[in-house]
Coordinates of C-alpha atoms in Angstrom, one line a residue:
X1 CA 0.0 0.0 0.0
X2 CA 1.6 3.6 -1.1
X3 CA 1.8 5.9 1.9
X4 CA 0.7 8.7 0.2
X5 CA -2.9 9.2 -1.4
X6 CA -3.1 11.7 -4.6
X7 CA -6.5 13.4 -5.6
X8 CA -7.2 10.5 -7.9
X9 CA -7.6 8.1 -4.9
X10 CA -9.2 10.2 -2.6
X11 CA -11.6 11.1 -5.3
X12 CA -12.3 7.1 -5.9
X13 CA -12.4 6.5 -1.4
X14 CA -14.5 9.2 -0.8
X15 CA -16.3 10.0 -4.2
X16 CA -16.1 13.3 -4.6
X17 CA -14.9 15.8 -7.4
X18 CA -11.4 16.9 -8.1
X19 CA -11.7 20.2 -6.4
X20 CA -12.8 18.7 -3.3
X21 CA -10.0 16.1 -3.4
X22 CA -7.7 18.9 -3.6
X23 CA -9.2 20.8 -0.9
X24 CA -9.0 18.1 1.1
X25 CA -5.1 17.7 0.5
X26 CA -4.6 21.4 1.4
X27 CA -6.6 20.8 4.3
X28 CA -4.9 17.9 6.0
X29 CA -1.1 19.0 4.9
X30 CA -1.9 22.3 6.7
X31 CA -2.3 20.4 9.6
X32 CA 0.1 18.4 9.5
X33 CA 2.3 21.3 8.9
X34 CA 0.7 22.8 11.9
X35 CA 2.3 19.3 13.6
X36 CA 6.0 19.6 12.4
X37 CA 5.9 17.8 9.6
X38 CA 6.8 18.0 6.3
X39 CA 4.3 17.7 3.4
X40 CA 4.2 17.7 -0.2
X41 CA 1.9 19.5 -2.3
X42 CA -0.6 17.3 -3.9
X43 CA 0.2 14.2 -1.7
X44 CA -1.4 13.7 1.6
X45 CA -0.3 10.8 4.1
X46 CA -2.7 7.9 4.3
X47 CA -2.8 7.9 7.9
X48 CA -3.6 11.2 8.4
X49 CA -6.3 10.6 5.9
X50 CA -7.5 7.5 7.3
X51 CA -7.6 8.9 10.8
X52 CA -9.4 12.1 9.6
X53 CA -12.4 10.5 6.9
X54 CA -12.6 6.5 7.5
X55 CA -14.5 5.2 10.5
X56 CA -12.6 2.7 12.5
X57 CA -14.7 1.7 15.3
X58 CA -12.9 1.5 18.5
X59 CA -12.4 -2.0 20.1
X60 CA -14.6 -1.5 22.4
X61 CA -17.3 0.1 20.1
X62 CA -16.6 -3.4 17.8
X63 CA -18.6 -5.3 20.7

């Protein structure tokens, strides 16, 4: 698995247009900024992503 998403593959996760993918990307690399880290434009780290958009239930949430 790549540990960086581009637009395409958020657009196909999350099913939105390119704009939004994009604004997305801005979005999460400014934070991450905000954190210390380095980013690069376009590219967003699929962890942050994951932990930002996809619903993980908790374990104790899982039953």
């Amino acid at each position: 698995m790549y540990e960086f998403l581009t637009p395409d593959d958020i657009q196909k996760i999350l099913k939105v247009k390119q704009a939004k993918a994009y604004e997305i990307i801005r979005t999460l690399n400014a934070e991450m900024k905000q954190e210390g880290y380095m980013v690069i434009p376009g590219k967003v780290n699929r962890e942050k992503f994951e932990e930002r958009y996809i619903y993980k239930p908790s374990p104790v949430e899982a039953g």
